[in-house]
PDB file of C-alpha atoms in Angstrom:
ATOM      1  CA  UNK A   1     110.499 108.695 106.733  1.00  0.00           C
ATOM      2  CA  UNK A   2     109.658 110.427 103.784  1.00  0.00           C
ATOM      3  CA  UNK A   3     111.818 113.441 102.381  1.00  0.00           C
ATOM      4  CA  UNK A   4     111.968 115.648  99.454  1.00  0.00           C
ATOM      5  CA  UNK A   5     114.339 113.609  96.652  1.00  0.00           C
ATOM      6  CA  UNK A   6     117.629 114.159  96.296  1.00  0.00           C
ATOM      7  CA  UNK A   7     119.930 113.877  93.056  1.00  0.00           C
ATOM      8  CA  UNK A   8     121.438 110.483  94.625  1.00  0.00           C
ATOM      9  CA  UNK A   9     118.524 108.850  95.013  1.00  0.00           C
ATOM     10  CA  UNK A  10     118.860 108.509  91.517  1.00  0.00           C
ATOM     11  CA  UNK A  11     119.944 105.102  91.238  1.00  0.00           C
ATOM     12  CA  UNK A  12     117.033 104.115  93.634  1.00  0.00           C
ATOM     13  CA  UNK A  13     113.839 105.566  92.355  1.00  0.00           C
ATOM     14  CA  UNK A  14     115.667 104.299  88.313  1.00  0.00           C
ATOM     15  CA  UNK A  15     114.540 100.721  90.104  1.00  0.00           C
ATOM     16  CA  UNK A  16     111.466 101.640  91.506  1.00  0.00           C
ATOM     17  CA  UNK A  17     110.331 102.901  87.939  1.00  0.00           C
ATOM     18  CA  UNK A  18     111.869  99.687  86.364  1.00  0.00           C
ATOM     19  CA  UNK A  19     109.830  97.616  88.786  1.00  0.00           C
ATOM     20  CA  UNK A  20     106.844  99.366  87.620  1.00  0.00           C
ATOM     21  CA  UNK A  21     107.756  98.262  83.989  1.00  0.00           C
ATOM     22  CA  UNK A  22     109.321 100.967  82.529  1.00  0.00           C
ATOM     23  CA  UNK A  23     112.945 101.188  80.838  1.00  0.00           C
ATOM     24  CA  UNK A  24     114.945 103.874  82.315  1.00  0.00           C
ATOM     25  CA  UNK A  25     118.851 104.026  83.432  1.00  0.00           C
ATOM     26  CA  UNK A  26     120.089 105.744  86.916  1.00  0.00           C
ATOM     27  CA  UNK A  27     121.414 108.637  84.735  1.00  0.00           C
ATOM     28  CA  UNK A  28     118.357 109.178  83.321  1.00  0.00           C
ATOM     29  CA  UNK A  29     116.596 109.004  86.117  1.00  0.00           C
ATOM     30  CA  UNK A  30     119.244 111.617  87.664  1.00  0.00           C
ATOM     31  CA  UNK A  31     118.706 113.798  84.789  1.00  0.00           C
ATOM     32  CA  UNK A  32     115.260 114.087  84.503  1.00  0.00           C
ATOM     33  CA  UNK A  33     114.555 114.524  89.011  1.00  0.00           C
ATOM     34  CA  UNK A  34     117.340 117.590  88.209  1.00  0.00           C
ATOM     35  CA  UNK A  35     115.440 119.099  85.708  1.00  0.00           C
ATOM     36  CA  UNK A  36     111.848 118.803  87.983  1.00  0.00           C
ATOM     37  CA  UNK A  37     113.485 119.380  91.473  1.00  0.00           C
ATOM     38  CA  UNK A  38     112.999 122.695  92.501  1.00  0.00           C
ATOM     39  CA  UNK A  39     109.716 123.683  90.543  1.00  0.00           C
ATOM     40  CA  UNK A  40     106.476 124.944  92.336  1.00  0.00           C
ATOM     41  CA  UNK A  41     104.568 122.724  90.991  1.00  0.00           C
ATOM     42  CA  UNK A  42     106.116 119.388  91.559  1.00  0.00           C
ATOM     43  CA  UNK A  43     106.937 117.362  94.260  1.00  0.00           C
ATOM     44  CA  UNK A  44     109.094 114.849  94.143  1.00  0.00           C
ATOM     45  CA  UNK A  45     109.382 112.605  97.330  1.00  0.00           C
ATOM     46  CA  UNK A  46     110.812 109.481  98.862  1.00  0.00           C
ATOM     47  CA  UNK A  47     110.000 106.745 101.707  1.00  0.00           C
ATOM     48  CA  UNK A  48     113.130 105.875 103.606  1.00  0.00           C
ATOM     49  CA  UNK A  49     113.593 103.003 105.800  1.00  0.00           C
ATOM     50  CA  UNK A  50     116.817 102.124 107.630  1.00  0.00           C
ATOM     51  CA  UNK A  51     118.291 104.732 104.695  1.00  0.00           C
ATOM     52  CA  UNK A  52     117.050 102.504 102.063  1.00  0.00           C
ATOM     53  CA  UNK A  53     114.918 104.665  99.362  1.00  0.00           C
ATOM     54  CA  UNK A  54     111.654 101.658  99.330  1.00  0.00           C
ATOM     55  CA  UNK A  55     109.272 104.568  97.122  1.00  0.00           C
ATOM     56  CA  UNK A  56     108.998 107.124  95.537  1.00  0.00           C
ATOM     57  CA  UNK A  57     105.881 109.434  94.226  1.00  0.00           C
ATOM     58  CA  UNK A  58     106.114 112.070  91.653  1.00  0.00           C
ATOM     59  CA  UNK A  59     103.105 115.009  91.804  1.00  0.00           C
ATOM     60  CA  UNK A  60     102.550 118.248  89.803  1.00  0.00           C
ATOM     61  CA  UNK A  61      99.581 120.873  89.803  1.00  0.00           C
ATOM     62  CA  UNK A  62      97.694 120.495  86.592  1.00  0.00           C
ATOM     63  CA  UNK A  63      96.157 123.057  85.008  1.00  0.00           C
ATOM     64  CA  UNK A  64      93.764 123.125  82.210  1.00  0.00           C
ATOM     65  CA  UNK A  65      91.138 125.129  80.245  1.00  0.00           C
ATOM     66  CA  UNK A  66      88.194 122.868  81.411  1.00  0.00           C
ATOM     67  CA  UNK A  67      88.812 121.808  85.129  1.00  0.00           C
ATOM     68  CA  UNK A  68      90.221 123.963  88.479  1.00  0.00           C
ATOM     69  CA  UNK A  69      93.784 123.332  89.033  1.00  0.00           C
ATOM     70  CA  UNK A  70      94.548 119.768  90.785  1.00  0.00           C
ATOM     71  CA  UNK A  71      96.921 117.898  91.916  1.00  0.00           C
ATOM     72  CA  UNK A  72      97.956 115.139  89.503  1.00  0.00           C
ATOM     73  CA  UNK A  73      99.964 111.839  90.823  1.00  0.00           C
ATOM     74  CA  UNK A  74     102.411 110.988  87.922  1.00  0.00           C
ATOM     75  CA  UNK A  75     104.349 108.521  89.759  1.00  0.00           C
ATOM     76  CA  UNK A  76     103.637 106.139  92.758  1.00  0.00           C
ATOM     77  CA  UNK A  77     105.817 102.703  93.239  1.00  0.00           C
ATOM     78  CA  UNK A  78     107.219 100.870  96.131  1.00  0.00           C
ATOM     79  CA  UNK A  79     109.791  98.445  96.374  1.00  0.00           C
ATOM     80  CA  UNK A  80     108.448  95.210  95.918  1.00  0.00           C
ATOM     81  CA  UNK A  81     110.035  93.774  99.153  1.00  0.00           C
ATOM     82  CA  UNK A  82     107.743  96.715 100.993  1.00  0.00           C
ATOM     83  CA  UNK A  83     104.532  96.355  99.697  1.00  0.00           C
ATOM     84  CA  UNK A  84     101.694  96.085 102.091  1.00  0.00           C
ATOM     85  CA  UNK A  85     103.686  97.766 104.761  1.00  0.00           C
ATOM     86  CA  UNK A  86     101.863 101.004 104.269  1.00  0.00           C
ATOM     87  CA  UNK A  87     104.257 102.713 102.134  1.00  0.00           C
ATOM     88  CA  UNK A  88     102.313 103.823  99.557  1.00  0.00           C
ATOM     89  CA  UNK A  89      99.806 105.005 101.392  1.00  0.00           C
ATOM     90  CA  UNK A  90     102.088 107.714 103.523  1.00  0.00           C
ATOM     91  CA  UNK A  91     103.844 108.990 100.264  1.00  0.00           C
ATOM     92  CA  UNK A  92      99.931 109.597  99.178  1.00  0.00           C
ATOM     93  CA  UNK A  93      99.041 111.158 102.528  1.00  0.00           C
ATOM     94  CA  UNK A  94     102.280 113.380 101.593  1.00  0.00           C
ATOM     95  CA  UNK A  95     101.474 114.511  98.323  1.00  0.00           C
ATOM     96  CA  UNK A  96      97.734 115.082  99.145  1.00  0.00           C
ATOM     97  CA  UNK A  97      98.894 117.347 101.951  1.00  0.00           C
ATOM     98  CA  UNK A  98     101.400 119.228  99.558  1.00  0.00           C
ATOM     99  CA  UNK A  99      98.319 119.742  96.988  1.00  0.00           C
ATOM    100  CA  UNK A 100      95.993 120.750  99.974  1.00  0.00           C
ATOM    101  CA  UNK A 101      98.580 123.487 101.174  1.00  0.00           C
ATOM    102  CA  UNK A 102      99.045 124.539  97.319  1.00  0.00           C
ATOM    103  CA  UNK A 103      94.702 125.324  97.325  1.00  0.00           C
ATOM    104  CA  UNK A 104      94.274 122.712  95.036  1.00  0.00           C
ATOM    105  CA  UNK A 105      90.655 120.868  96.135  1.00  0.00           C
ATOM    106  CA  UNK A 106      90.982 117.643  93.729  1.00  0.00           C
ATOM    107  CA  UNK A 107      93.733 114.666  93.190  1.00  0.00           C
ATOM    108  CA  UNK A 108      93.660 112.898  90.128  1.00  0.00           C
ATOM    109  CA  UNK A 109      95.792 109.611  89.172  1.00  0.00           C
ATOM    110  CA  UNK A 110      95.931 107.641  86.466  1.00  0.00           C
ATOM    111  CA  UNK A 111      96.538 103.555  86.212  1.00  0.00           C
ATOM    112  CA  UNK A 112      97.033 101.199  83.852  1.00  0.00           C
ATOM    113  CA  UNK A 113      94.147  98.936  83.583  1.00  0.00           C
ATOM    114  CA  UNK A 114      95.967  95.944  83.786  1.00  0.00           C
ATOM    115  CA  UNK A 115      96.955  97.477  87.353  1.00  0.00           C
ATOM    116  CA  UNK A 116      93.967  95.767  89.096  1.00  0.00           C
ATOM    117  CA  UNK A 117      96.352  95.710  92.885  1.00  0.00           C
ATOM    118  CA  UNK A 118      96.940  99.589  91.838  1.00  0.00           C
ATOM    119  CA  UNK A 119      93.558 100.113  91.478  1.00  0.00           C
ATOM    120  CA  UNK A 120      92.235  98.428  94.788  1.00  0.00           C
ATOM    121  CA  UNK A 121      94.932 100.908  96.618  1.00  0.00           C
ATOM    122  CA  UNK A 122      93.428 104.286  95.321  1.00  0.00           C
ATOM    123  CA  UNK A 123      89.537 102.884  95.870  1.00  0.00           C
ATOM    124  CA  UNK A 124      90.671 102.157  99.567  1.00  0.00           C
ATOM    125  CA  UNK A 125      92.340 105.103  99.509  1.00  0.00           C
ATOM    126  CA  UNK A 126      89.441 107.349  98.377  1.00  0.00           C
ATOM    127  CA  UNK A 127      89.650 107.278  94.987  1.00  0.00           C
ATOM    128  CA  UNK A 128      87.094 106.662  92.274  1.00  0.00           C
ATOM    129  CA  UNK A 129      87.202 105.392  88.359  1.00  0.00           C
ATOM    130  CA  UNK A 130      85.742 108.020  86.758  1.00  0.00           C
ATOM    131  CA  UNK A 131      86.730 107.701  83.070  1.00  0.00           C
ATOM    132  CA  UNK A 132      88.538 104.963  80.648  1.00  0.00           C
ATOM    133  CA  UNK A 133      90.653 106.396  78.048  1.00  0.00           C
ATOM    134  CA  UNK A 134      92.794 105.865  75.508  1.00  0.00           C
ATOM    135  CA  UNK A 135      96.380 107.202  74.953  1.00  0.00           C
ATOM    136  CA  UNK A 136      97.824 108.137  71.877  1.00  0.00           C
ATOM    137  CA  UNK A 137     101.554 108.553  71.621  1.00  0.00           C
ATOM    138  CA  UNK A 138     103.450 110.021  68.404  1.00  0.00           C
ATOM    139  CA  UNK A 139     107.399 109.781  68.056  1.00  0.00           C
ATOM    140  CA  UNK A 140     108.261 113.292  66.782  1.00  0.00           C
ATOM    141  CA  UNK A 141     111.482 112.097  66.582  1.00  0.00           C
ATOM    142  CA  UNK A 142     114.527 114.559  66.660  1.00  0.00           C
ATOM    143  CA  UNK A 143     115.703 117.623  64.700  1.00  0.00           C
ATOM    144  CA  UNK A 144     117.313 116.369  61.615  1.00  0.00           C
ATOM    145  CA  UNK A 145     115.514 112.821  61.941  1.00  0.00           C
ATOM    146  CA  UNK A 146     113.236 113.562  59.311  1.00  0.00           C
TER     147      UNK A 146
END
C-alpha cells in the first residue's frame, strides 16, 4: 500500500535514509517531514506492507529560469529486506502520477554515481543519463559562528 507520510513514520523512513548512507536521527527525520508535509509542491509517500513502512520517496515540483516546471525525485529507498519485490517501482509509479496530475510533463532524478543498482532501476524504468555533474557544498555555518 502506499500512503501519504505521516509524522510517525518518522522513525521508519530515519532508517530508510540511513540505509541509503546518510546520517540522520528519527527526530530529525520527524522534524524535517513536518516542516514539508502539507506543501503543494511535495509529496511525501510511503510503501506499507503488513503495516511495516519498507520505502519511502520524497518529490517536489522544480522550477527554474531555464527549464518548464518538473517533477524532481529527491528521495527514493527501500528497505533492504524488500528490494526486488517491486517496491520502488510503485512509489515511482506514485509520484509520476502526482507530477502528471500537477501538469508537470518531465521527471528528473538524480544518483550518485557510485549507485550503479540505482541507476539500472531508473533506465528500466524509463529514465535516461543525461548529464554528469559536480556538486559543490559550502558550510555557511550559523549566526554568530563566524
Amino acid at each position: 500500500m502506499i500512503r501519504t507520510v505521516r509524522p510517525d513514520d518518522s522513525p521508519a523512513v530515519a532508517d530508510l535514509i540511513v540505509q541509503l548512507g546518510y546520517d540522520i536521527t528519527p527526530d530529525d527525520a520527524r522534524r524535517r517531514l513536518v516542516q514539508i508535509a502539507g506543501r503543494a509542491d511535495h509529496a511525501l509517500l510511503v510503501a506499507e506492507d503488513a503495516n511495516r513502512v519498507v520505502g519511502f520517496i520524497h518529490v517536489s515540483i522544480a522550477e527554474t529560469l531555464e527549464h518548464e516546471p518538473r517533477g524532481e525525485i529527491r528521495t527514493l529507498t527501500v528497505d533492504e529486506s524488500c528490494r526486488g519485490r517491486e517496491v520502488g517501482a510503485r512509489l515511482l509509479e506514485a509520484v509520476e502520477e502526482w507530477a502528471r496530475s500537477r501538469g508537470m510533463r518531465k521527471m528528473r532524478v538524480r544518483s550518485n554515481m557510485k549507485r550503479e543498482r540505482a541507476r539500472r532501476f531508473y533506465e528500466r524504468h524509463g529514465y535516461e543519463v543525461t548529464k554528469s555533474q559536480n556538486v559543490f557544498d559550502k558550510n555557511l555555518g550559523r549566526e554568530g559562528d563566524r
